[in-house]
CSV table of C-alpha atoms (C1' of nucleotides) in Angstrom, one decimal:
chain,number,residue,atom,x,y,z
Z,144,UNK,CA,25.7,-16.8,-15.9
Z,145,UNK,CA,28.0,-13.6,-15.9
Z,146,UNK,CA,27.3,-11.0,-13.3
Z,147,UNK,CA,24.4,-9.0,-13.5
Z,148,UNK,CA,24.7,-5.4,-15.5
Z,149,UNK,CA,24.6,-2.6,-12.6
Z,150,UNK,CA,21.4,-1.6,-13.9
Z,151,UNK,CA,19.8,-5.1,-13.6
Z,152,UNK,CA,21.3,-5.3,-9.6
Z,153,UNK,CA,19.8,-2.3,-8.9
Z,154,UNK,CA,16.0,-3.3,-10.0
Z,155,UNK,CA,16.5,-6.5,-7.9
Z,156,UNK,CA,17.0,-4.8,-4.9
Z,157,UNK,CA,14.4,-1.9,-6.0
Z,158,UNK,CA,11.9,-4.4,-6.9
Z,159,UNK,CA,12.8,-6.3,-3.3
Z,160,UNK,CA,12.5,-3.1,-1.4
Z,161,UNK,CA,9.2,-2.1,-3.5
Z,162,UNK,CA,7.6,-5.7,-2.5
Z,163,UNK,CA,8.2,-5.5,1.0
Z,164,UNK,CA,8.0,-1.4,1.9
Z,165,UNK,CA,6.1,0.1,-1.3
Z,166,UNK,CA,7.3,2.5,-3.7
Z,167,UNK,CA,7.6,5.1,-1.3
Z,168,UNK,CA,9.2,3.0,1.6
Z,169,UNK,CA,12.6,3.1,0.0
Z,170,UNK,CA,15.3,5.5,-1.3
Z,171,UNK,CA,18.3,5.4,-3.0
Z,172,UNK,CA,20.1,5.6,-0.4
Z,173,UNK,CA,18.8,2.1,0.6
Z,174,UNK,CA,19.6,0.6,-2.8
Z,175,UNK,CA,23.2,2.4,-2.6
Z,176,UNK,CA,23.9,1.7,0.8
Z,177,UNK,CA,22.7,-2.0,-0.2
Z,178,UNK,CA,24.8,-2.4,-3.7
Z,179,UNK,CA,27.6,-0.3,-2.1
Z,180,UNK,CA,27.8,2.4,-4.6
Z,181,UNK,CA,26.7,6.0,-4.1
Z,182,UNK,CA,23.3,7.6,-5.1
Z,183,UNK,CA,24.8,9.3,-7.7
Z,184,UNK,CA,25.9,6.6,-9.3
Z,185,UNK,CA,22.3,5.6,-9.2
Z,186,UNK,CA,21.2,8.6,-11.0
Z,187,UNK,CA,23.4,8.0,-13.8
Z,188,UNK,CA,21.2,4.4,-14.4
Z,189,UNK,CA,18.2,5.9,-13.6
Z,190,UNK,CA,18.2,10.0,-13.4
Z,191,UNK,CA,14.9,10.0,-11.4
Z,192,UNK,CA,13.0,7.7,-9.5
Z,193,UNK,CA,9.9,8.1,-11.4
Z,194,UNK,CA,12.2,6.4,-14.2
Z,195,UNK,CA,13.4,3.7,-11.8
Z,196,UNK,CA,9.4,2.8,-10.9
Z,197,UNK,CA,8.9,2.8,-14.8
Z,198,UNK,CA,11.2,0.5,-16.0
Z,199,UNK,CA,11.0,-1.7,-12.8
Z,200,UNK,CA,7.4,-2.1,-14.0
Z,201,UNK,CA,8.3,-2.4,-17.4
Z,202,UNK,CA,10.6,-5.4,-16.6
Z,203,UNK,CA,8.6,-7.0,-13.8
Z,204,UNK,CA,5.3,-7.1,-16.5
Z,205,UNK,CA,8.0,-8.9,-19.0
Z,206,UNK,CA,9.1,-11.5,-16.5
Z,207,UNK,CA,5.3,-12.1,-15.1
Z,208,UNK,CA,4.1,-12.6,-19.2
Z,209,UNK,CA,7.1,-14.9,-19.8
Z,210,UNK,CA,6.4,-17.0,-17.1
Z,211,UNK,CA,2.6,-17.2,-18.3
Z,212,UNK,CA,3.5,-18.1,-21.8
Z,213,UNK,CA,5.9,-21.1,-19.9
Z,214,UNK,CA,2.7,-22.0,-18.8
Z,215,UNK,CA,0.8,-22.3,-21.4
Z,216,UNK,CA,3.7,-24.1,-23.6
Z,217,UNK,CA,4.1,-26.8,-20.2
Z,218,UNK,CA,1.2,-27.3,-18.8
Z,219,UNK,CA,-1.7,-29.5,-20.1
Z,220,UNK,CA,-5.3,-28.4,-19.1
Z,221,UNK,CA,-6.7,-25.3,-18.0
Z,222,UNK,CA,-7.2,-26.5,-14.0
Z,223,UNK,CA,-3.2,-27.5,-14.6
Z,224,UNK,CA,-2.5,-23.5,-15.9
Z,225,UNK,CA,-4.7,-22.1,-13.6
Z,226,UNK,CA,-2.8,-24.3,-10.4
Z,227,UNK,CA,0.4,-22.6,-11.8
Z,228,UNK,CA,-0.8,-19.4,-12.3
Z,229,UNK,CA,-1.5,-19.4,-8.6
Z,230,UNK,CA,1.7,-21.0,-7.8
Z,231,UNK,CA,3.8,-18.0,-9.0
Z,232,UNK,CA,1.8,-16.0,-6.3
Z,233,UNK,CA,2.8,-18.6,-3.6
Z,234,UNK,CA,6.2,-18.5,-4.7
Z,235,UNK,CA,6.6,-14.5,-4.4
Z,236,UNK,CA,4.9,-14.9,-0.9
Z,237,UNK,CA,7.4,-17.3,0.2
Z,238,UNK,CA,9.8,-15.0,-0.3
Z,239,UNK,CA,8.2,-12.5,2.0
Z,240,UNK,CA,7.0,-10.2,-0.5
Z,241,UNK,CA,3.5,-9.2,-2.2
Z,242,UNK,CA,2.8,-8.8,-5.9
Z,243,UNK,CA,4.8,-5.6,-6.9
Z,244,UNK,CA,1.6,-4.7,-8.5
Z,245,UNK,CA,-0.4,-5.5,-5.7
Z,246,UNK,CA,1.7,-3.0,-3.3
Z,247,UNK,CA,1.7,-0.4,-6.1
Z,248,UNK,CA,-2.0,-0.4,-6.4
Z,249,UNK,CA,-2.4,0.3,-2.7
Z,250,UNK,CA,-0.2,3.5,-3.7
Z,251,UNK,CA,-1.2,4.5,-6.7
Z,252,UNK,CA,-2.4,8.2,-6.0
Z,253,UNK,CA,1.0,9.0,-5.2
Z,254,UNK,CA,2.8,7.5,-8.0
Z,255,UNK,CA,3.6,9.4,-11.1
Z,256,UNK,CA,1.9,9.0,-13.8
Z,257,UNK,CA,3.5,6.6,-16.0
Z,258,UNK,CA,3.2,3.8,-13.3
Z,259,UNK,CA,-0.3,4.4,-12.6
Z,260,UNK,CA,-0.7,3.2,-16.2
Z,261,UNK,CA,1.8,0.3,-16.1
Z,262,UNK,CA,-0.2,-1.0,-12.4
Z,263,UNK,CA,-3.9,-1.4,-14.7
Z,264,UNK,CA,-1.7,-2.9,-17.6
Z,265,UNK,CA,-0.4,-5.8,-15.4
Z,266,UNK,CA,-4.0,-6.1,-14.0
Z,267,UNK,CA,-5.9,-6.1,-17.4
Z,268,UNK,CA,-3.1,-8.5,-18.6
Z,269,UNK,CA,-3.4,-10.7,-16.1
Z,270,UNK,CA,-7.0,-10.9,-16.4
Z,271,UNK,CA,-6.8,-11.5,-20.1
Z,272,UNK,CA,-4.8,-14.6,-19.7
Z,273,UNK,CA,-6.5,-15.5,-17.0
Z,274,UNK,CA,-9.9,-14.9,-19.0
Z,275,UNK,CA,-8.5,-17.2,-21.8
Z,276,UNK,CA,-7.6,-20.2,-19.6
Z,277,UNK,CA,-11.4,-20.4,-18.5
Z,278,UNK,CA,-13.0,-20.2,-21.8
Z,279,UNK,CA,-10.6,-22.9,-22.8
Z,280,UNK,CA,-11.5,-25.0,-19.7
Z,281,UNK,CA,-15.3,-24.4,-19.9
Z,282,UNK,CA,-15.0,-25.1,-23.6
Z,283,UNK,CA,-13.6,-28.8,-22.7
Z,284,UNK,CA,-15.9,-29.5,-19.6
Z,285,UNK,CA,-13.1,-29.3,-17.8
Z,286,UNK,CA,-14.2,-25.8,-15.4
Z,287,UNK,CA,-17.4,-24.7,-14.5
Z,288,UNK,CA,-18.1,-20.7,-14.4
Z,289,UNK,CA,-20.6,-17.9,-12.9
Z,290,UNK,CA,-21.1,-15.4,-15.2
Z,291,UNK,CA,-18.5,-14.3,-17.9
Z,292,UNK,CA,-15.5,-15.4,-18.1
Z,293,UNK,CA,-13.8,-11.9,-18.3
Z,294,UNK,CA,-15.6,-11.1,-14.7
Z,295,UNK,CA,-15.2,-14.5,-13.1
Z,296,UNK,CA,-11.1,-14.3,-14.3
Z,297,UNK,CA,-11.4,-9.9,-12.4
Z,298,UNK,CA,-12.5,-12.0,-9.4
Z,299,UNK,CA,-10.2,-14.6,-9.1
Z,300,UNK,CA,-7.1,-11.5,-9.4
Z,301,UNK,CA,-8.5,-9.4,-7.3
Z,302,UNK,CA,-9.1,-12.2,-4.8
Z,303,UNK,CA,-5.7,-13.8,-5.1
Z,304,UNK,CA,-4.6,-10.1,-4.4
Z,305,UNK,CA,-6.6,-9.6,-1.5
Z,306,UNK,CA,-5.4,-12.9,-0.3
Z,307,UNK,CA,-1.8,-12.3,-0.6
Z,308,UNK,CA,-2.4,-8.9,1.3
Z,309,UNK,CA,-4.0,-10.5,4.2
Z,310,UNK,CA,-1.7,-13.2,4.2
Z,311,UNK,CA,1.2,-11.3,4.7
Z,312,UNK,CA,-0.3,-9.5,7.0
Z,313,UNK,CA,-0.8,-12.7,9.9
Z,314,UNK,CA,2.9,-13.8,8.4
Z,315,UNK,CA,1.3,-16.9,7.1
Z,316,UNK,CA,1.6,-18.4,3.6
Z,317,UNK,CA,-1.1,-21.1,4.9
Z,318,UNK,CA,-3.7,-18.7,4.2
Z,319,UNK,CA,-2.9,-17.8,1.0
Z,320,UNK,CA,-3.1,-21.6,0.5
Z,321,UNK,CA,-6.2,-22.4,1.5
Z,322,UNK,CA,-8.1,-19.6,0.4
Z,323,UNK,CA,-6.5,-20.1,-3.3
Z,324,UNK,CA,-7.2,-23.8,-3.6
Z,325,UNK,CA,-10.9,-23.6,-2.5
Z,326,UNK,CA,-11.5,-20.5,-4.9
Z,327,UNK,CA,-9.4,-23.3,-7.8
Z,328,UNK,CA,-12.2,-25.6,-6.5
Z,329,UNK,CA,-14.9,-23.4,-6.8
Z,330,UNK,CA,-13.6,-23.6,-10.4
Z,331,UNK,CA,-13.5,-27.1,-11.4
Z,332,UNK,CA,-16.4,-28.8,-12.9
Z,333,UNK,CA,-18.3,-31.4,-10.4
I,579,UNK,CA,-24.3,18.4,16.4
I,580,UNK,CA,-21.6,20.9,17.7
I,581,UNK,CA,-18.2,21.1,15.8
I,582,UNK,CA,-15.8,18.1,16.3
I,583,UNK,CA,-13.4,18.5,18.6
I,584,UNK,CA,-9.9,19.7,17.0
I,585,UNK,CA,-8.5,16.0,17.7
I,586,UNK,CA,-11.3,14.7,16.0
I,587,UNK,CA,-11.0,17.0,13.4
I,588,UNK,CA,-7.3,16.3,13.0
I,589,UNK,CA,-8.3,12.5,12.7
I,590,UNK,CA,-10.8,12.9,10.2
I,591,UNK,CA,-8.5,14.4,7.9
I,592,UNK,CA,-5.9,12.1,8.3
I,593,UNK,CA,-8.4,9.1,8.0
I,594,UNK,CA,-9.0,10.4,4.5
I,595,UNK,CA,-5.7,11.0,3.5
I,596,UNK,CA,-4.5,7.4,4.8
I,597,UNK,CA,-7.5,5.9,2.9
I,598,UNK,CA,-6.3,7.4,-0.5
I,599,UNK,CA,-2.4,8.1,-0.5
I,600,UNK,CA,-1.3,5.4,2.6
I,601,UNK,CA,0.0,6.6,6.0
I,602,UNK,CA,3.5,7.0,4.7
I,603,UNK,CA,1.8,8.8,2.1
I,604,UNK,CA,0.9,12.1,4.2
I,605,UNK,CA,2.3,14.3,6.3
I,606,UNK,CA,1.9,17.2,9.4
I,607,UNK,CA,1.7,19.7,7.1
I,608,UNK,CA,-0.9,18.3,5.0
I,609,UNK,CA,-3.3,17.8,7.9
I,610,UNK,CA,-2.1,21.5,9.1
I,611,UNK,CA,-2.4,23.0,5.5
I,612,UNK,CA,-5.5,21.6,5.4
I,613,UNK,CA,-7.2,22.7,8.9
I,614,UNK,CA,-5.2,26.1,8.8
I,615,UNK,CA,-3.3,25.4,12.0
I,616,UNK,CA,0.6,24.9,12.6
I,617,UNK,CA,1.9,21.6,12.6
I,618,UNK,CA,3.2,22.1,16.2
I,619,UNK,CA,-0.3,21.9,17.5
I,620,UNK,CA,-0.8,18.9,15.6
I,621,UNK,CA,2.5,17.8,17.6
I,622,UNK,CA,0.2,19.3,20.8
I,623,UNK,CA,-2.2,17.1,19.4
I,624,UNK,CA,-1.0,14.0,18.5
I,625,UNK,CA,2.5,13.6,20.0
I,626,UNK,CA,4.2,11.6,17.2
I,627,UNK,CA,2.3,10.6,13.8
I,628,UNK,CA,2.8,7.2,15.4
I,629,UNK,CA,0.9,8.1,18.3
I,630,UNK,CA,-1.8,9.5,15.6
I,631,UNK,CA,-1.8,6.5,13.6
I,632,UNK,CA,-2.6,4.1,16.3
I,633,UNK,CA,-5.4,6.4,17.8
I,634,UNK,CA,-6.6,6.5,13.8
I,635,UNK,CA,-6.5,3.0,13.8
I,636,UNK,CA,-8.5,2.0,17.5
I,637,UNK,CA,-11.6,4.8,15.9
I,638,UNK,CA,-11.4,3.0,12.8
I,639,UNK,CA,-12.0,0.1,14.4
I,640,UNK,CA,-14.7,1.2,16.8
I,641,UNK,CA,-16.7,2.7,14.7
I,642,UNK,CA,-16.6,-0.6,12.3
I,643,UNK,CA,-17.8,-2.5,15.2
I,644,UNK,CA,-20.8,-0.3,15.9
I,645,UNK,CA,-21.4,-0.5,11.9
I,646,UNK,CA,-21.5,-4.1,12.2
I,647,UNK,CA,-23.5,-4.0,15.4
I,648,UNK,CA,-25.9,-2.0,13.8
I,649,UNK,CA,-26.1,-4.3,10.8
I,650,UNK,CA,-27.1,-7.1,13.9
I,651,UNK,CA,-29.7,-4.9,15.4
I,652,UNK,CA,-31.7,-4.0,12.1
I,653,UNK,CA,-31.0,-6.9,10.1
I,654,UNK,CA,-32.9,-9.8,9.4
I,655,UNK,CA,-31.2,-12.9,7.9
I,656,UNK,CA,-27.4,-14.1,7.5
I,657,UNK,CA,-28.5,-13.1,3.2
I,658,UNK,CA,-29.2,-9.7,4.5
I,659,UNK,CA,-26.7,-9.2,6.6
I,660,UNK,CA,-23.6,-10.0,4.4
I,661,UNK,CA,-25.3,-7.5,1.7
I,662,UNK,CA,-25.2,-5.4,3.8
I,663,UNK,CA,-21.9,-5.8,4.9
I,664,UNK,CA,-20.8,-5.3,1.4
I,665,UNK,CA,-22.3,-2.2,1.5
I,666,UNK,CA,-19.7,-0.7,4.0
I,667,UNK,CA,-17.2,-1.4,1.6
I,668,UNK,CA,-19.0,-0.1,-1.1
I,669,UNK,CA,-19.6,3.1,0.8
I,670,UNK,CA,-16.2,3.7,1.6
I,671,UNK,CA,-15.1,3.3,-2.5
I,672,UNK,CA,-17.7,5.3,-3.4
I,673,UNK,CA,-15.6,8.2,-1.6
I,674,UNK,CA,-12.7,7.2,-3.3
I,675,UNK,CA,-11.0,5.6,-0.8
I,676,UNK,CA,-9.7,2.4,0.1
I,677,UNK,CA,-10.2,0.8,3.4
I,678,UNK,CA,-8.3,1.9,6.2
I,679,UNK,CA,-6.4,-1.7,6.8
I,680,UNK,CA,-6.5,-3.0,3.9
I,681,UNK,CA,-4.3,0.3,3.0
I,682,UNK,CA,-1.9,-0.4,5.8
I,683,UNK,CA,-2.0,-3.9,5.5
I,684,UNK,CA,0.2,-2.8,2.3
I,685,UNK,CA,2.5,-0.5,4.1
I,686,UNK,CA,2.6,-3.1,7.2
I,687,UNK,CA,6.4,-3.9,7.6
I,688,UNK,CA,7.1,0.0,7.8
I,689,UNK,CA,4.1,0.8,10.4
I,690,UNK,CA,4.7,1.2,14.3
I,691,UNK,CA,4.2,-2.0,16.1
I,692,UNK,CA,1.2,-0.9,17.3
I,693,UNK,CA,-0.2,-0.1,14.3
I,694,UNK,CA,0.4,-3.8,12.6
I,695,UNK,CA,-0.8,-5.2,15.8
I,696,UNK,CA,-3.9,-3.1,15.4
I,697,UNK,CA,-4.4,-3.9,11.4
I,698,UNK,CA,-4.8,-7.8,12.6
I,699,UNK,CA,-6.9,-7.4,15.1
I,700,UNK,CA,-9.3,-5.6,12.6
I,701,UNK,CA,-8.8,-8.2,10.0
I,702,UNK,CA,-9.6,-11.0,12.7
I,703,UNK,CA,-12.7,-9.2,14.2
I,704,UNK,CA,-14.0,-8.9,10.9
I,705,UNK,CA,-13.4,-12.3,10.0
I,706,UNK,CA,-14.8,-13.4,13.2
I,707,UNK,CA,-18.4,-11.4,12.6
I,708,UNK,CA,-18.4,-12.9,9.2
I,709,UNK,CA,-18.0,-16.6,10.2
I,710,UNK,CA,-20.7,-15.9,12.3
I,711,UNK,CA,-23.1,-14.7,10.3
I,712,UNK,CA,-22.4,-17.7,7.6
I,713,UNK,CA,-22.6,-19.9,10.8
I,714,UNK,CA,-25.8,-18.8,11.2
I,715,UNK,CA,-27.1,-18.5,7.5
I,716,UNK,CA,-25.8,-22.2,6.9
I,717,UNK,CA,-27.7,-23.4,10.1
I,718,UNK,CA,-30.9,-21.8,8.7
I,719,UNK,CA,-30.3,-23.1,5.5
I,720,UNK,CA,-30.4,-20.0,4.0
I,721,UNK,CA,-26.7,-20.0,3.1
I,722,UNK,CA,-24.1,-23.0,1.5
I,723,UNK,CA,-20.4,-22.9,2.6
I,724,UNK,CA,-17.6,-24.9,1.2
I,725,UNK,CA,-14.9,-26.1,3.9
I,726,UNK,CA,-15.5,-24.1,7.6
I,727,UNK,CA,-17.1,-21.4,7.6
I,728,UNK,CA,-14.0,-19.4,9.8
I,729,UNK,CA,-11.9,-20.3,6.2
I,730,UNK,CA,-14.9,-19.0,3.9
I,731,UNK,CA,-15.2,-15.9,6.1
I,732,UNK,CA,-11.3,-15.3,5.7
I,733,UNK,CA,-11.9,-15.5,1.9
I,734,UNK,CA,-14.6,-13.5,1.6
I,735,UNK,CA,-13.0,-10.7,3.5
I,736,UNK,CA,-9.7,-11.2,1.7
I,737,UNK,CA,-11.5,-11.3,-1.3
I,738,UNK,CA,-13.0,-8.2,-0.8
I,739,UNK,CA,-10.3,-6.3,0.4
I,740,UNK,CA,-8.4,-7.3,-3.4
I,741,UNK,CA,-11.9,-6.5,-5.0
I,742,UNK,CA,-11.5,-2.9,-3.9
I,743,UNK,CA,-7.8,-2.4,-4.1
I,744,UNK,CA,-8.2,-3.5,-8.3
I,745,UNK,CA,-11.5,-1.5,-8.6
I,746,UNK,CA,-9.8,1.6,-7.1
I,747,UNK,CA,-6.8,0.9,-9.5
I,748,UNK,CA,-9.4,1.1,-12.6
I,749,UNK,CA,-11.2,4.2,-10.8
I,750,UNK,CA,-14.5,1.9,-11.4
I,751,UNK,CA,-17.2,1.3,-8.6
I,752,UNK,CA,-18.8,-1.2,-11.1
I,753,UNK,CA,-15.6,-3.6,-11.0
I,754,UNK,CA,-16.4,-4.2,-7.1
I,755,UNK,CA,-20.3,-4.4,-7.1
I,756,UNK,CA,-19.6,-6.9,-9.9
I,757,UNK,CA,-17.1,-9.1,-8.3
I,758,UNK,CA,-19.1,-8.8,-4.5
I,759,UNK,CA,-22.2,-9.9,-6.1
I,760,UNK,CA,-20.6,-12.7,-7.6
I,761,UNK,CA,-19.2,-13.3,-4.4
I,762,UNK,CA,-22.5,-13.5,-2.0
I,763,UNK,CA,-24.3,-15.4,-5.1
I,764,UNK,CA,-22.2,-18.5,-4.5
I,765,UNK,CA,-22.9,-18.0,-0.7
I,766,UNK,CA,-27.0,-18.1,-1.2
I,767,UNK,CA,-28.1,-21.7,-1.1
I,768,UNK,CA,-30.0,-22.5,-4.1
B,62,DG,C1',30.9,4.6,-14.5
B,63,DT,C1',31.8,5.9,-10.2
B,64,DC,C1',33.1,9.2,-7.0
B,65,DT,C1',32.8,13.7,-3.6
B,66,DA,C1',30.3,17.4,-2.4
B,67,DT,C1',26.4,19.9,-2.1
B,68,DA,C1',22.0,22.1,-3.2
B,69,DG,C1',17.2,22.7,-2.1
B,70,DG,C1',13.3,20.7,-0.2
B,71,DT,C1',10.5,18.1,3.2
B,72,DG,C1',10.0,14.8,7.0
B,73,DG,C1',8.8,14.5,12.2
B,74,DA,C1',9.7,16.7,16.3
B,75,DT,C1',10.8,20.3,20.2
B,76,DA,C1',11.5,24.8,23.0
B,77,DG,C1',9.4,28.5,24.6
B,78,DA,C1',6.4,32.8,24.1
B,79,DC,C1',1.6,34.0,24.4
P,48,DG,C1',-4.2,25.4,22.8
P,49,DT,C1',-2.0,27.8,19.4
P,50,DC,C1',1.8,30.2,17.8
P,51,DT,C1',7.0,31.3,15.9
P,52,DA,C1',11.2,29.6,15.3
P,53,DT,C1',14.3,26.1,14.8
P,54,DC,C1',16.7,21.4,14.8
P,55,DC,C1',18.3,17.5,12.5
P,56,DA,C1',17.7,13.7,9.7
P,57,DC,C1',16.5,12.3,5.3
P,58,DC,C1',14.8,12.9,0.6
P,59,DT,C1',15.7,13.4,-4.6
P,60,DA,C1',18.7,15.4,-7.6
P,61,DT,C1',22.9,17.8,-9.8
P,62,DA,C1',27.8,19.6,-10.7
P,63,DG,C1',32.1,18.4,-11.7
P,64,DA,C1',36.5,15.7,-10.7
P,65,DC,C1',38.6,11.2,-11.8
DNA sequence: GTCTATAGGTGGATAGAC
DNA sequence: GTCTATCCACCTATAGAC
């Protein structure tokens, strides 16, 4: 693995920073001072930070669908996908952070424009895939769902969100856990 | 009712802007833009905006515990009760806005101390109503709760919290009535 | 690509007059 | 209690040398 392109390093630590703080808790001064280069050398990667939040979206909504699609090609049943699916939320709150576009929503007045548009993509996509795995399970017998599935799969997002929020907030992963494994239960067919 | 006080005045407008843009996300001069005074009396005021956001933040939750009280007082049945309490959430959207913590609870790591301390304690007081009204509901065998009820009452606040934050995002009411309904159905015992 | 230097604006906060 | 005036730190962003 050769060493990351500048341009790649930089969204690490912008996406880091924009996990932990929000969009509007960092500057490029914390990325340079971070990456020890200057901020102007950050404007020539990314002229303004508007651009920065665009394609830090644009890549983090790449990474999330690729790792959905390594679901789907890996894992057998929809309770199996759906256990994963929540996995990659555990995993991100390990590391101390929230969903990017969990934090993002929270801010979304004040972002420009362009991100406002790329937060609601990651949302619907999510809940499209999410959406897909329950009409697959309740077509096998395998999950049991209120309502439709589109609504049930809004619900399960938003509440993983909500979760992750609140779990952050007591510094405790264990909560995420447990309120992510009954809602799975809630899910499977008796 | 005589005009608020200028403090309360000042808070009011800063409540609404921290419900809708985050308290990173506003400023002195907003509030004194807004109320057509300099931001040195805001500074006369409020001595720092930490100072501000922590006396934001103890009204916030005061006047959530009198909401909650009065849900108590005039409502009849753990059913009734948690519709109710929905409703307060509901309200709040129906503004526009977000609510108060579960805004912060996003901008936590770069809040005073006393202002994460106080985001908790809200979060904990509302999970402790919560548990028990479903404490009650499930000894009356009007309600069903799966695992403790202190666990089901972290969910369902969680849970309700990432219901607004996504509904927000889609700048739809509907998406939160839908997902809270769903919510309190699988409460109700059948 | 990366630097120095700086512009132009806004942030929270304070001194002191009225 | 409210004002004017001001401070200093920080923000995003740009010009121009290397």
């Amino acid at each position: 693995m050769a060493t990351p392109a500048t341009a790649d390093r930089i969204l690490n630590i912008a996406e880091r920073l924009a996990q932990t703080q929000g969009f509007n808790g960092f500057s490029y001064a914390d990325i340079a001072k971070e990456l020890r280069i200057t901020k102007a050398t950050l404007h020539y990667h990314f002229p303004s930070k508007a651009e920065l939040g665009r394609r830090l979206l644009e890549r983090y909504h790449r990474s999330f669908v690729a790792a959905l699609q390594d679901i789907d090609r890996t894992a057998d049943g929809a309770a199996v996908k759906l256990e994963r699916y929540v996995a990659l939320y555990a995993a991100v709150l390990a590391k101390h952070r929230m969903c990017l576009c969990g934090m993002l929503a929270a801010e979304l007045t004040t972002l420009p424009k362009p991100m406002r548009e790329g937060v609601r993509a990651f949302f619907l996509a999510n809940e499209a895939w999410v959406a897909r795995v329950l009409d697959d399970g309740v077509r096998q017998g395998i999950l049991r769902v209120t309502g439709s599935t589109p609504a049930a799969a809004a619900r399960l997002v938003a509440s993983l969100e909500g979760a992750m929020i609140l779990a952050r907030s007591f510094g405790d992963v264990g909560r995420f856990e447990a309120a992510s494994h009954a809602m799975l239960a809630e899910l499977v067919a008796t």
